[in-house]
Each structure stands twice: as C-alpha cells, then as structure tokens.
Coordinates of C-alpha atoms in Angstrom, one line a residue:
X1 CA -60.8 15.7 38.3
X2 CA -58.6 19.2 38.8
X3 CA -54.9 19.0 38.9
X4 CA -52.4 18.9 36.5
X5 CA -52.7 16.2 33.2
X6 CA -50.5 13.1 33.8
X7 CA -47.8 12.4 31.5
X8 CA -48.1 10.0 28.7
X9 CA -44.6 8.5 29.9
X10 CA -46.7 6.7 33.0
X11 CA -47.9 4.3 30.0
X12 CA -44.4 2.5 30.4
X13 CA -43.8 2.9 34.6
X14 CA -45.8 1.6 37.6
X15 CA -46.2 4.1 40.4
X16 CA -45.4 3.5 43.8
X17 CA -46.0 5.1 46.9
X18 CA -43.8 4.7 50.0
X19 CA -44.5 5.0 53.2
X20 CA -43.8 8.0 55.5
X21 CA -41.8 9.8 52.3
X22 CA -43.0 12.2 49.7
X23 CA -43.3 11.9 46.2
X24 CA -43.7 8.7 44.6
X25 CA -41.1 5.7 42.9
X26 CA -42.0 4.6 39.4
X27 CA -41.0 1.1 38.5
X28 CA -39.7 0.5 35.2
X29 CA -42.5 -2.0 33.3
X30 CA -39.4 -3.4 30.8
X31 CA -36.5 -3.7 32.8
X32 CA -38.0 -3.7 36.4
X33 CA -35.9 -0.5 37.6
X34 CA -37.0 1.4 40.6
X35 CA -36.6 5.3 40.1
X36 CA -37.8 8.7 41.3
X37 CA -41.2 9.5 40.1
X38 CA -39.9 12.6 38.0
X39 CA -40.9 13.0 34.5
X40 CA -37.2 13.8 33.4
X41 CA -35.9 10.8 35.0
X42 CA -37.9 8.5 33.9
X43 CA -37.5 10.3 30.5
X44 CA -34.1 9.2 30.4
X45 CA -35.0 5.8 31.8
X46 CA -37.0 5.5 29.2
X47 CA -34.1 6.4 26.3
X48 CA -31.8 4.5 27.2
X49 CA -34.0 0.8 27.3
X50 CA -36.5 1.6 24.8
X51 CA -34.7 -0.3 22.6
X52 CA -35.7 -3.5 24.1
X53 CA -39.3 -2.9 24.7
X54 CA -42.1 -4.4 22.6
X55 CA -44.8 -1.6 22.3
X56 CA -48.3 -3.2 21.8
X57 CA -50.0 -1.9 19.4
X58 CA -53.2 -0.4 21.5
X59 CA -50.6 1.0 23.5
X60 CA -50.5 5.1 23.8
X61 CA -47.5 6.9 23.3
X62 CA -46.1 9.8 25.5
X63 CA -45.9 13.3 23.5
X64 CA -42.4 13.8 24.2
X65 CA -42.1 10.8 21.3
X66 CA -42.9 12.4 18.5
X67 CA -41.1 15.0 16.9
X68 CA -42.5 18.8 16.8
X69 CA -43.7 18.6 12.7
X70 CA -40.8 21.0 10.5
X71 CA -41.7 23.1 7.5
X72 CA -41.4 21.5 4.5
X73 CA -37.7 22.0 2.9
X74 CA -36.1 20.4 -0.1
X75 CA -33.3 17.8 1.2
X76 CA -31.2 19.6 -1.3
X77 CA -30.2 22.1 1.2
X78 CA -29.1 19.6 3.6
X79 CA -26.7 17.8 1.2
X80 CA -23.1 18.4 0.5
X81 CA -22.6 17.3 -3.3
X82 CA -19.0 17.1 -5.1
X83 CA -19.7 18.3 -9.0
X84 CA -17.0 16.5 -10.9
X85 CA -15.9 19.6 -12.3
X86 CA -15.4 20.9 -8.6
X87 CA -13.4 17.3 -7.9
X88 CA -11.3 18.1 -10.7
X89 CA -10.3 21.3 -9.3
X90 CA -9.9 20.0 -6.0
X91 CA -7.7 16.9 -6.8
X92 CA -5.6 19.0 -8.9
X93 CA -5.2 21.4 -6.2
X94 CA -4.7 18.4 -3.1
X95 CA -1.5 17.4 -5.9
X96 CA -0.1 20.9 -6.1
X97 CA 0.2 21.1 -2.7
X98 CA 2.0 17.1 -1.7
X99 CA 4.0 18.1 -4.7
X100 CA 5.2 21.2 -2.9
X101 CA 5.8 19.9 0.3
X102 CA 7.2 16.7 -0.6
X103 CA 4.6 14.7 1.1
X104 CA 4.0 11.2 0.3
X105 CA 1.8 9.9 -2.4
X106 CA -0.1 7.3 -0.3
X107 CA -0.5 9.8 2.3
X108 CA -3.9 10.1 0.6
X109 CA -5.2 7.1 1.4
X110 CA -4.1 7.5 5.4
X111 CA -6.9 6.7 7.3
X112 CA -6.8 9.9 9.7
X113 CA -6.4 12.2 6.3
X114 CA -9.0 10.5 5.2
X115 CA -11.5 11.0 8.1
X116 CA -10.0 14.8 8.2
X117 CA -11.2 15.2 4.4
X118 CA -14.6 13.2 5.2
X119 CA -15.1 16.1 8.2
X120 CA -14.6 18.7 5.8
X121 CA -16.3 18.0 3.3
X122 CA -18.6 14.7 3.0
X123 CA -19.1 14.6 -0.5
X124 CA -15.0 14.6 -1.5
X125 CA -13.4 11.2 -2.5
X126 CA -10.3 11.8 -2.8
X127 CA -7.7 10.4 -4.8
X128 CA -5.8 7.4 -4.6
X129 CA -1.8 7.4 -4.2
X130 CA -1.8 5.8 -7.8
X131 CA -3.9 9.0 -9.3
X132 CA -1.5 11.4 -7.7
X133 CA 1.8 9.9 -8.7
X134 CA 0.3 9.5 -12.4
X135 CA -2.1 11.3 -13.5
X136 CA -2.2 14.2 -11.9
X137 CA 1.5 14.2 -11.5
X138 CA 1.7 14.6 -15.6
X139 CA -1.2 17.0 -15.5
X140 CA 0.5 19.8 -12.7
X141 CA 3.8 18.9 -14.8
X142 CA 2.4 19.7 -17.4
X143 CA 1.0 23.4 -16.1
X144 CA 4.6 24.0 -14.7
X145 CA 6.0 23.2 -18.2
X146 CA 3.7 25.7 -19.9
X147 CA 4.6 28.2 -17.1
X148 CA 8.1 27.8 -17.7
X149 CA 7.5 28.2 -21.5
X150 CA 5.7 31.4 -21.2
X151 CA 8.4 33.0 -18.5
X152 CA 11.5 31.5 -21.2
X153 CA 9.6 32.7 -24.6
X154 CA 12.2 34.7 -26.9
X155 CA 14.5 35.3 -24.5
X156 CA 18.5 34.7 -24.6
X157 CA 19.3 32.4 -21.9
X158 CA 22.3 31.1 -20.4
X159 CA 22.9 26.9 -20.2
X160 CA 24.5 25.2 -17.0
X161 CA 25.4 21.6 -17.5
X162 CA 26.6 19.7 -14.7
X163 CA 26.6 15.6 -14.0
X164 CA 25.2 14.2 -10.4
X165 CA 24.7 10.4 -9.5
X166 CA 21.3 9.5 -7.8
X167 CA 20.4 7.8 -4.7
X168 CA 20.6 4.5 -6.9
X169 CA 23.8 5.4 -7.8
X170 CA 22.6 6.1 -11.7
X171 CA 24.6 8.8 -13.3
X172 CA 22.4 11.8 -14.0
X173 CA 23.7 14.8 -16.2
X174 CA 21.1 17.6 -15.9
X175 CA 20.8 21.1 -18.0
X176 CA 19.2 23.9 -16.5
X177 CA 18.7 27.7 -17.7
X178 CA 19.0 30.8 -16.4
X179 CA 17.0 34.4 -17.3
X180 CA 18.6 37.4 -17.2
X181 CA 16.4 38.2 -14.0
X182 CA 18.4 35.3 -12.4
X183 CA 15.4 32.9 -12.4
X184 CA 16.3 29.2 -12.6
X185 CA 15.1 26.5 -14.9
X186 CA 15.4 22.6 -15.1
X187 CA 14.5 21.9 -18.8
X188 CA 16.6 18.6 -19.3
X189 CA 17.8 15.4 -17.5
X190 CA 19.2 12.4 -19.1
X191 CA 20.6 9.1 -17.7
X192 CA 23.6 8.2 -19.0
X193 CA 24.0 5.0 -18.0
X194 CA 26.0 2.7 -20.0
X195 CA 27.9 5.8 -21.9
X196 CA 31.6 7.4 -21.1
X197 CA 31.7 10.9 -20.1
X198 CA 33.8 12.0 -22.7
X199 CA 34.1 15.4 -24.1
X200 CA 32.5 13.9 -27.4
X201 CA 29.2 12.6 -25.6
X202 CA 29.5 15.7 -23.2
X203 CA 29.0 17.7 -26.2
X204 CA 26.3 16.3 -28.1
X205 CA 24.0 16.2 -24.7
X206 CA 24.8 19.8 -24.7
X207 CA 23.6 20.1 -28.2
X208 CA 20.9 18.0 -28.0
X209 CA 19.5 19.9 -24.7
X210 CA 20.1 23.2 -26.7
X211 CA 17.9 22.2 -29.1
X212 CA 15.5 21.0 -26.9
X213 CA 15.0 24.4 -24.9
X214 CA 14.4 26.5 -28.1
X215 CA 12.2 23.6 -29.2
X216 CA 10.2 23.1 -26.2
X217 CA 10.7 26.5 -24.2
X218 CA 11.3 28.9 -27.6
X219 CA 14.2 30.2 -25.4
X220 CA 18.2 31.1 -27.2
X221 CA 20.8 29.7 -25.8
X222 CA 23.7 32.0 -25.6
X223 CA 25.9 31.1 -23.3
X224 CA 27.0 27.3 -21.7
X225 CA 28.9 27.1 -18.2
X226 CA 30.3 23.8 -16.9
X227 CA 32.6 22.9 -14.2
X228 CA 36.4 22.5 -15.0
X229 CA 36.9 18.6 -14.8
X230 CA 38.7 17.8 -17.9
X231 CA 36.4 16.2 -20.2
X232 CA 34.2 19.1 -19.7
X233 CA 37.3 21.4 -20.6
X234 CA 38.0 19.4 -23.3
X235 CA 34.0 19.6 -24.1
X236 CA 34.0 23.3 -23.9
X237 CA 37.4 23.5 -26.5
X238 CA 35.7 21.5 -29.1
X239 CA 32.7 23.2 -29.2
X240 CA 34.7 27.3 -29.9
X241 CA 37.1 25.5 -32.2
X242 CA 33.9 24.1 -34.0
X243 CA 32.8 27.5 -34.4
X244 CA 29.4 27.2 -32.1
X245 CA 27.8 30.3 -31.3
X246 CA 27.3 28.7 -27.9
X247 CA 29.9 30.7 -25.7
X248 CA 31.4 28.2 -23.2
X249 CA 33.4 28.9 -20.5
X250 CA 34.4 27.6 -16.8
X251 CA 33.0 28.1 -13.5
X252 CA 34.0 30.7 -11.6
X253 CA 32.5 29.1 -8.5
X254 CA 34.8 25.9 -8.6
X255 CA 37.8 28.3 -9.4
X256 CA 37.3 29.8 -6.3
X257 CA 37.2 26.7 -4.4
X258 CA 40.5 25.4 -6.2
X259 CA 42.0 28.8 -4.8
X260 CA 41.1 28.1 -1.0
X261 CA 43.2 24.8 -1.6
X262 CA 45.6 26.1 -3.1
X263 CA 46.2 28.4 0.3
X264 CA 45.1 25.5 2.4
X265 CA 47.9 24.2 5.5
X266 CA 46.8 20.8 6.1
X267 CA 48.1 20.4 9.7
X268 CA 46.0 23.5 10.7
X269 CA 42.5 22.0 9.1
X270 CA 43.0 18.3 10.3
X271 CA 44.1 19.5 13.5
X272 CA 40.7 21.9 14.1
X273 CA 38.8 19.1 12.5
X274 CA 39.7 16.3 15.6
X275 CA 39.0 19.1 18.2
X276 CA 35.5 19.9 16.1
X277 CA 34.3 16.4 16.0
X278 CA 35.2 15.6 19.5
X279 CA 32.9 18.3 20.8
X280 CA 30.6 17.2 18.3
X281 CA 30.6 13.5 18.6
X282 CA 31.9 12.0 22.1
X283 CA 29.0 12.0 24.0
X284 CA 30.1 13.4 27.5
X285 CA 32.0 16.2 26.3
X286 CA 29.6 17.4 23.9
X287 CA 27.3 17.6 26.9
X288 CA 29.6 19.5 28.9
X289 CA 30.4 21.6 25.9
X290 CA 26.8 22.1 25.2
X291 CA 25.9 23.2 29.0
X292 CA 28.3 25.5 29.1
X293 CA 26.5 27.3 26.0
X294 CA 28.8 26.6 23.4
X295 CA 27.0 26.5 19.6
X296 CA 26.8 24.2 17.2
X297 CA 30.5 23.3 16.0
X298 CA 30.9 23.0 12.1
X299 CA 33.0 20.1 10.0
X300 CA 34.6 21.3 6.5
X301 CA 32.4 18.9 3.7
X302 CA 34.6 18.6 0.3
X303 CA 31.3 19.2 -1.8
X304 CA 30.3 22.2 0.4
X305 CA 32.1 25.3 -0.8
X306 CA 32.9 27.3 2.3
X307 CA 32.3 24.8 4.9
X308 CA 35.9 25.0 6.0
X309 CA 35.7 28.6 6.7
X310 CA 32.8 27.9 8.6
X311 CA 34.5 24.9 10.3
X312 CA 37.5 27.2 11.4
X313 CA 35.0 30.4 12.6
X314 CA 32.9 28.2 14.4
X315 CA 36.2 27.1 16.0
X316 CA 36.7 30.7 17.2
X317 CA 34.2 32.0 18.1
X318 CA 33.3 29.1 20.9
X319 CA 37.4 28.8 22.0
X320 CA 36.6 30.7 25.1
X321 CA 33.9 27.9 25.5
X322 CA 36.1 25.2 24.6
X323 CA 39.0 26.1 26.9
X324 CA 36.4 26.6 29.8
X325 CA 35.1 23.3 29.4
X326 CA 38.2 21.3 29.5
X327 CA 39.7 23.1 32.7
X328 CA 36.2 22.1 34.6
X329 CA 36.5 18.5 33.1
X330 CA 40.1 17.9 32.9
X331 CA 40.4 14.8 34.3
X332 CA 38.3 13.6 31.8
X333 CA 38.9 15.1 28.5
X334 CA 41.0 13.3 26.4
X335 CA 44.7 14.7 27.6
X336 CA 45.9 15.4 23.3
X337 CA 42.4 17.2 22.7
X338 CA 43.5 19.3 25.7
X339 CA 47.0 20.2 24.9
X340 CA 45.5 21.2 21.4
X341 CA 43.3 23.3 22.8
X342 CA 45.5 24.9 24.9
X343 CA 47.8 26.1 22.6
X344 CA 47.5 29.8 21.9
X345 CA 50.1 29.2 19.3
X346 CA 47.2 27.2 17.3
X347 CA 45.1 29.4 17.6
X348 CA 47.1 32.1 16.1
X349 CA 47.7 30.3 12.9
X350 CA 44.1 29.1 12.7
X351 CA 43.1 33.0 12.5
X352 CA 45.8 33.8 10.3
X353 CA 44.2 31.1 8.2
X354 CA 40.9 32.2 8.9
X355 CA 42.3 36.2 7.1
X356 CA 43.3 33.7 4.3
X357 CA 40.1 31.9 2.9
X358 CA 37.2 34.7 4.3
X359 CA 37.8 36.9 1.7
X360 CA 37.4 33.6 -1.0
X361 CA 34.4 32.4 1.4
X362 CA 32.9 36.4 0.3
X363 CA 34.0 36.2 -2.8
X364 CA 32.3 32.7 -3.5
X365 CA 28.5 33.7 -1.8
X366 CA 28.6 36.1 -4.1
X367 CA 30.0 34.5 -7.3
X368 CA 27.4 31.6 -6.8
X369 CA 24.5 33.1 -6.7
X370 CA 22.2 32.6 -9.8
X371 CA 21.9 36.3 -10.4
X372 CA 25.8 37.1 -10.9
X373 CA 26.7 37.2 -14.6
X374 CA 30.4 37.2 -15.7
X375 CA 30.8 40.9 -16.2
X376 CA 30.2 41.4 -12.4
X377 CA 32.8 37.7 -12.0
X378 CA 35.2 40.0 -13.3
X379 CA 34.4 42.8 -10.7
X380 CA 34.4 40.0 -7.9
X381 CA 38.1 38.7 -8.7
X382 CA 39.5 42.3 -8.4
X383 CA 38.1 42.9 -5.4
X384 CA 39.0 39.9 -3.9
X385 CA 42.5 40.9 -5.2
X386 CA 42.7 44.1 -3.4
X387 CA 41.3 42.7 -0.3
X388 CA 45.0 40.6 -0.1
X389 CA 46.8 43.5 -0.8
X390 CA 45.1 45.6 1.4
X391 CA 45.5 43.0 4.2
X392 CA 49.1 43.3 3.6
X393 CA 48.5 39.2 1.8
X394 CA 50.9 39.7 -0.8
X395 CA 52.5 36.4 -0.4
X396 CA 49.1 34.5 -2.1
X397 CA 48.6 37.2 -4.8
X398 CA 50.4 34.9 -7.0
X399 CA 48.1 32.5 -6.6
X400 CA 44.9 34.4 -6.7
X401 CA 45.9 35.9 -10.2
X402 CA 46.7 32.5 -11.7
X403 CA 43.0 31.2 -10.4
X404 CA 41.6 34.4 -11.9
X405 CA 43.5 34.5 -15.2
X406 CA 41.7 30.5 -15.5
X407 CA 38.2 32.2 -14.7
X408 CA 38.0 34.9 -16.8
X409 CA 38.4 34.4 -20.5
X410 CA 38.4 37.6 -23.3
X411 CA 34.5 36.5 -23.1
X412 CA 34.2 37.8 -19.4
X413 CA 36.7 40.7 -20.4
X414 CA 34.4 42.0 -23.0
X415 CA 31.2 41.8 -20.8
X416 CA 32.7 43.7 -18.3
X417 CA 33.4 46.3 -20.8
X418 CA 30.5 46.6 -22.2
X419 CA 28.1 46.7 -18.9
X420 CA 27.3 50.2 -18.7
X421 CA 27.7 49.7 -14.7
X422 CA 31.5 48.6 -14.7
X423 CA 32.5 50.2 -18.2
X424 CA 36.0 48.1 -17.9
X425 CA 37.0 50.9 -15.2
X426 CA 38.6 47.4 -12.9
X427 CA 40.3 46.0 -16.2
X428 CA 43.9 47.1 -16.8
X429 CA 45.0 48.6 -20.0
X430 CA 46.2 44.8 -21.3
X431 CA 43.1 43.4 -20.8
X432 CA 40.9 46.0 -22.4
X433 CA 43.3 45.5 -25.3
X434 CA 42.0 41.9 -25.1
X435 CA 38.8 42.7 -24.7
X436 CA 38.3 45.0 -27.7
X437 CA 40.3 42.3 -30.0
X438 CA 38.4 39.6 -29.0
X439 CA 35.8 41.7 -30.4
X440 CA 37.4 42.7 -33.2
X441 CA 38.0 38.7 -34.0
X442 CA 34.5 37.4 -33.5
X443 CA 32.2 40.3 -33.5
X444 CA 33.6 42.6 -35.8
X445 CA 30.4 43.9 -36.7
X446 CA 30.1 45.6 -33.0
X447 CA 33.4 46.9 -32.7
X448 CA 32.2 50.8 -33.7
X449 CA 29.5 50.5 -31.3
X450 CA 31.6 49.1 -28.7
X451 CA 34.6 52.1 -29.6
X452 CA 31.5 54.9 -29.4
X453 CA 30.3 53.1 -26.1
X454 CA 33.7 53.8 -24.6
X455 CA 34.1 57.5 -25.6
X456 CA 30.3 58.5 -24.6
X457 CA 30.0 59.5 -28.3
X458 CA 26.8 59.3 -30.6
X459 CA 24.1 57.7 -30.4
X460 CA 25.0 57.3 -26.5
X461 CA 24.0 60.7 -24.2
X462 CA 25.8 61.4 -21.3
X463 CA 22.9 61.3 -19.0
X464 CA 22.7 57.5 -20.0
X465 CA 25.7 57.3 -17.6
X466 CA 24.5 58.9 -14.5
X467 CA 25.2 56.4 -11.3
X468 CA 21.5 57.1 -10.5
X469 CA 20.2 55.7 -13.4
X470 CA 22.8 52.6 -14.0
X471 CA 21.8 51.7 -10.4
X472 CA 17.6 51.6 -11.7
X473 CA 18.1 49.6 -14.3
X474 CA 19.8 46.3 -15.2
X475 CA 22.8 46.4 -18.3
X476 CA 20.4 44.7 -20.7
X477 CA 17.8 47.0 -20.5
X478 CA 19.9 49.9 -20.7
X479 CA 21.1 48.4 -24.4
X480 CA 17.4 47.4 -25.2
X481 CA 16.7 51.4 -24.7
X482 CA 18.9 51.8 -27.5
X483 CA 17.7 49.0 -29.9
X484 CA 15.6 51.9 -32.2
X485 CA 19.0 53.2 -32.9
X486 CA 21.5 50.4 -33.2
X487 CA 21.9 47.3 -35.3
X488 CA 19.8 44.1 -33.9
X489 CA 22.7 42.4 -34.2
X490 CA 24.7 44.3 -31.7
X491 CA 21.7 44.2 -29.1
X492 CA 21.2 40.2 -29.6
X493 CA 25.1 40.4 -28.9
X494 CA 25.0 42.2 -25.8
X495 CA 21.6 39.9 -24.8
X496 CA 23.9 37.2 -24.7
X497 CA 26.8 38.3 -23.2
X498 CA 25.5 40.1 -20.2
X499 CA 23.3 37.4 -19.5
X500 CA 26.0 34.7 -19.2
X501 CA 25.6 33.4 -15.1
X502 CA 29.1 33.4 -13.9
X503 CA 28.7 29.7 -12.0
X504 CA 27.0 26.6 -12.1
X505 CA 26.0 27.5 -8.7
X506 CA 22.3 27.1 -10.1
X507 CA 22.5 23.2 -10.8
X508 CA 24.1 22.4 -7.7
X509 CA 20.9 23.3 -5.9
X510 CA 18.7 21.2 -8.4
X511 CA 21.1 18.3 -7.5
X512 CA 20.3 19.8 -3.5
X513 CA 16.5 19.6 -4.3
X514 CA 17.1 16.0 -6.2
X515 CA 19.0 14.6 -2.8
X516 CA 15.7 15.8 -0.9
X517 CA 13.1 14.9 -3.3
X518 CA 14.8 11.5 -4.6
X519 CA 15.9 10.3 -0.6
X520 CA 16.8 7.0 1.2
X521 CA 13.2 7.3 2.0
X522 CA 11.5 7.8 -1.3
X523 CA 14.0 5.3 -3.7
X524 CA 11.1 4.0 -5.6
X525 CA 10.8 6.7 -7.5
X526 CA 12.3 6.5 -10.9
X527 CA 14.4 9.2 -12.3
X528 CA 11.4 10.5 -14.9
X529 CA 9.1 11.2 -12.1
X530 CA 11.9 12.7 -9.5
X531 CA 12.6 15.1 -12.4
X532 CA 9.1 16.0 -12.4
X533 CA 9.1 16.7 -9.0
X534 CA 11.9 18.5 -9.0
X535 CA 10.4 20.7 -11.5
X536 CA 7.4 21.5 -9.8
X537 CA 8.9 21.5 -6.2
X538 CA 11.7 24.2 -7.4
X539 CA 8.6 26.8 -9.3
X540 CA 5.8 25.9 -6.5
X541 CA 8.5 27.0 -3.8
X542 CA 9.8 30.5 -5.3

C-alpha cells in the first residue's frame, strides 16, 4: 500500500468519516472525545488525558512518546551544589549587608526571600533569624573590631564622652574616638543603670574607657571633650587638678547653642512657631498652603542645634506664599493667624533676628563637624566675632566674647599657635601671652621649640611657611616632617594637641544612629547587640 505511514497516535483514537465533509474525526478511545483527525490535535488530546489511560501491555506506542536518546553526560553538570566553605562566605556576606541596611533579622526566613534565594541559587539554605542575630552578628563584629584596630594602631586620638537614654529609657553613656583624619569611632558603651552621674563616676568611666581603647584598639588618648552640664564640668576639673595627661575641655558646639539663647526674643520665636505649625498641622490650610507651592515649613527642636534658624528662614522665604494664601482663604483662616501674618512689623523683627543667630547657625555647621579640631575653634569664634561687628551687631558682642572666653581654654590658645596654618595671627597679644605660659607651665620642655616656631628660626625654613604648601598638608604632618630633628616629646605634644575635635558633635550622631538602629520598631534588642550594630552600621556606611 503507497501513501504516507500512519501515525502511531491512531493506536489511542477511532477514526471516523463523515458524510459529505473532508478529512476525518478521531474519537478519543479513553475519554470518548470527538476531535479533528490532525495529528497535532490529537497530540495534545492525547497529553492532557493520558494520565488516566490504562496502556495494555501488547499495546504499541506512538514515536512521538519516547524521548530522542542524549549523549551521555555526568549529572554533575546539571547540579548546583553549596560547598560549605562557599556557605560560609555567603552567610557572612547575606549579614554584612541586613547589618548595613538595618533590615530585619527574621527577614531571612520570609517566605518570598526565601523563594527569591531558592531562584537564585537552589543549593543555598540560608540562615535562620537566630544565626544572623548571634553568630554571625559576633563574627562581622568581630571583623569591624579588628578593622577599627588596625585604622586606630599607635595613633593619638581624641575621646568624646557624652550620656543618651535608650528607647527603653536605660541611661546609656557612650565613648567614641576621633583620628586626626576626622574618622569616627564607637569603642565603648556602658549602662549605668542604678549609678548617679556624678563627676566621681563620670570620671572613672572616662578612665576606664581610656584604658580600654589603648588596650583593645592600641590607640593614645590625648585629649577628652564633654558637654558643659555641671557634673561633667566638675568631671573635667578633677581630672587637670589630678594631674591627668588627659586634656579635657568643653564643647564648643553646646557653647554655641547657649549663645543663640542668650540672643533669643521669645515673643518673636513662639509667635513664628503658631504660624509654622498651623500651615503645618491644620489640615485645610496646609492644603491650601501646599497648592499654592509653598515648601515644607520647619519647627525649632531644643535637641536640634540650628533648627530655629531654620524654623525662622523657612518662615521667610514662603511669606509671600503665606500671605497669598490667607487673602484667597480669608474667611476661613483663623482671624489671629491672619493678623500675625499680616504684620510687616513681624516680619521686620523676625529678619532682624534672623541677622542675629545665621552667623551662630555658620558658625555651628562648621564647629560640629568631626574634622574641626580646637585650633581651627579658635579661628571659628573670631570670625563669628567680626561677622557682628561688621554687621554693625555691636550690641551682642558682649555676649559672644563671654560664650567664647568659656570655649576656649589656654589649651585651644596654644593649638592655635602652634598650627602652622593659623600661627596665632587671630589671637591678640593677651592671649598669646597665655598661650606661651600655659606652655611654659605644663610643657616646659617645648617652650624653645615653640619660641623658634614663632620667629621662623632654626631648624624651621622659611619655605615650610609658604600658603601653598600649608594648604597640601594637614598641621600634624607638617610637625611629623620635622620629627628627625626635634625632640619626640615635642612631636607627641603637638600629636595631641592638634588632634583635639573641637565638639562632641561626633557622638551625637552615634546617639542619631542608636535612635534608628534601636527604634519603637526594633525594642527587643538589648543594648550589647544595638551597640554592635551601631558599630557595624556606622563603618559599613562610610
């Protein structure tokens, strides 16, 4: 018989032939379903109930059943395997990064991360919530402590100590140190619960955390700045009249803030305050407000320096916005918010205010930052004096000179004399004299140094002076040059001296990055492991 072979599929179909049409029907022999005679159809037929058929034995099957034979491979190649060595890595790695972002512990274990992973990679299992907040939590601690070992080996270092209550309300005094380069360090945290903050206690956790950075981190401590509450004051006293050769002195930072009270005029502040937080809070006006383009309007927060300056610019620089929207809404705008803002008189004195505190609002961004040491405070305080005087301000001068004259100590006198990029040229001929006798008290030993230093003489060239170069290389490294040729004393002095941070501005972003880390959301977490993620959050995310 000629023609073209029948398929083996017929084996499972009856064929039927109808009447007055071409082609043929095949008829299902399991199920009893009618379908066009085409091979592909009743291919797919065939798939879908072959489940259900019961294939006799004698029975042929079609071709298309059996697979087209493949060369021979080794399954190997077709199997994804997780060495434990490469796990190791991998969990270790998975930690680093929910460390870093803050994520979740149990987020591990969420059943769409999971199938994620699973889709990646097969052969991963990862670890549970309890592995990442233990073990592997003391294992990348444990790689960020060594880190911060080798960055802090044999250098002079200065100490910020500041106290900070948790979301549990647990007080919390943490240490922290900062590198010459300005680089930031947590190397301490201890719960004082149950003890008094007085100056006593104050000052053996200052030792003890001393000790415990040269121990742990092989670091010198040279210099120690607190805040000016009065048991650290009193802290500070005890330790120079002990004769420590911890240097201690006050924040520059919180002196700055005490100086913008000290010009503050309350009606002005709580007056822009109720206009602020009516355009802020009240839901219809704040709409209006916000339709008509105005920005974001800013409230003055006590433990936020320069959030009042901020408050009273923010003021400002909507007004026009302000104004607008009560005239299109003044029927509804409360009729004492509108009079307020109405009054040009107000707004005078608000920018009169406002030429008041910017210049402290300058002077404090720059004073706060970790990289300011004291020699450059002093530099900061002048300016912000002449920026008074040039802005014809003289009737606050009084003020700003008794803030600075509680900042800056012989201590920061005598660093500013001896940074080869200020030279003492801002410090009047009084406070040079108290410079160089501070020296002469404590550090007699550097006093010729310090006397040739000021004259240019021998063993200091003149070309060591040149602007150029002083703006190329940082104060400590200029007096390292010299190190071949002058005592190590004298160079360890100056290590210490112009590395002293001018604020605590340092640890009041560790307490920042504790209020994130340790949050209303995350209050399980005991204060040993938030101070581990602190640790590793604050290096991860440099």
């Amino acid at each position: 018989m000629s023609g073209r072979k029948r398929d083996s599929l017929w084996a499972y179909f009856d064929k039927r032939i109808i009447p007055g049409k071409t082609g043929s029907r095949a008829r299902c022999r399991n199920c009893g379903k009618d379908i066009q005679g085409l091979v592909s159809r009743m291919r797919q037929h065939h798939l879908l109930c072959r489940s259900n058929i019961d294939i006799p034995e004698n029975m042929p099957r079609p071709e298309s059943e059996f697979p087209p034979r493949m060369k021979d491979h080794s399954l190997i190649n077709f199997v994804t395997t997780t060495t434990s060595s490469k796990k190791d890595l991998m969990d270790l790695q998975l930690a680093r990064y929910i460390f870093s972002t803050n994520t979740p512990f149990a987020a591990v274990e969420h059943p769409e991360f999971v199938k994620f992973v699973q889709m990646l990679l097969p052969g991963y299992r990862l670890p549970s919530r309890h592995q990442i907040g233990g073990t592997l939590l003391d294992h990348v601690y444990d790689q960020i402590h060594e880190d911060c070992r080798q960055r802090l080996q044999d250098k002079t270092v200065s100490m910020m100590l500041d106290g900070w209550s948790n979301i549990h309300n647990e007080p919390v005094i943490c240490v922290s140190v900062v590198t010459s380069d300005g680089e930031n360090y947590l190397i301490d945290t201890v719960d004082t619960s149950g003890y008094s903050h007085t100056a006593e206690y104050l000052q053996s956790v200052a030792l003890a955390s001393a000790q415990l950075a040269e121990q742990r981190f092989g670091c010198k401590i040279g210099s120690l700045v607190t805040d000016n509450a009065a048991n650290m004051t009193k802290m500070r006293r005890i330790m120079m009249e002990d004769g420590n050769e911890i240097i201690t002195y006050g924040c520059s930072a919180h002196y700055l803030n005490l100086l913008v009270k000290d010009v503050e005029v309350a009606d002005v502040k709580g007056t822009i305050v109720t206009i602020n937080k009516y355009f802020r809070n009240v839901h219809l006006p704040a709409a209006w407000y916000k339709s008509n383009g105005g920005k974001k309007l800013v409230l003055p927060i006590d433990v936020r320096w320069n959030t009042l300056s901020d408050c009273f610019q923010s003021y400002l620089d909507n007004w026009s916005i302000i104004l607008r929207t009560c005239e299109e809404h003044r029927t509804d705008i409360d009729t004492e918010i509108f009079s307020k803002v109405q009054n040009i008189s107000l707004k005078r004195r608000v920018e009169e205010y406002l030429m008041l505190i910017k210049p402290i609002a300058v002077a404090l961004d720059k004073i706060q930052n970790d990289s300011t040491t004291i020699s450059h405070a002093v530099e900061i305080w002048k300016e912000l004096e002449q920026t008074y005087i040039d802005n014809g301000c003289t009737n606050i001068l009084g003020k700003v000179r008794i803030r600075a004259k509680q900042a800056l100590t012989p201590f920061h006198l005598l660093a500013n004399l001896i940074d080869p990029t200020c030279s003492g040229k801002s410090l009047s001929n009084v406070e040079i004299d108290i410079a160089l006798s501070y020296c002469a008290q404590n550090y007699e030993y550097a006093l010729p140094t310090l006397i040739n230093f000021r004259a240019k003489a021998d063993p200091f060239k003149q070309y060591m002076f040149a602007p150029n170069l002083l703006s190329k290389v940082s104060p400590i490294a200029w007096w390292e040059s010299n190190s071949y040729q002058l005592p190590s004393q004298v160079i360890s002095l100056c290590k210490k001296i112009l590395g002293a941070v001018a604020s605590t501005g340092g640890i009041e972003r560790i307490f920042s990055t504790f209020g994130f880390l340790h949050s209303n959301v995350r209050n399980r977490l005991g204060i040993e492991k938030a101070v581990k993620l602190v640790s590793i959050y604050k290096l991860l995310n440099k």
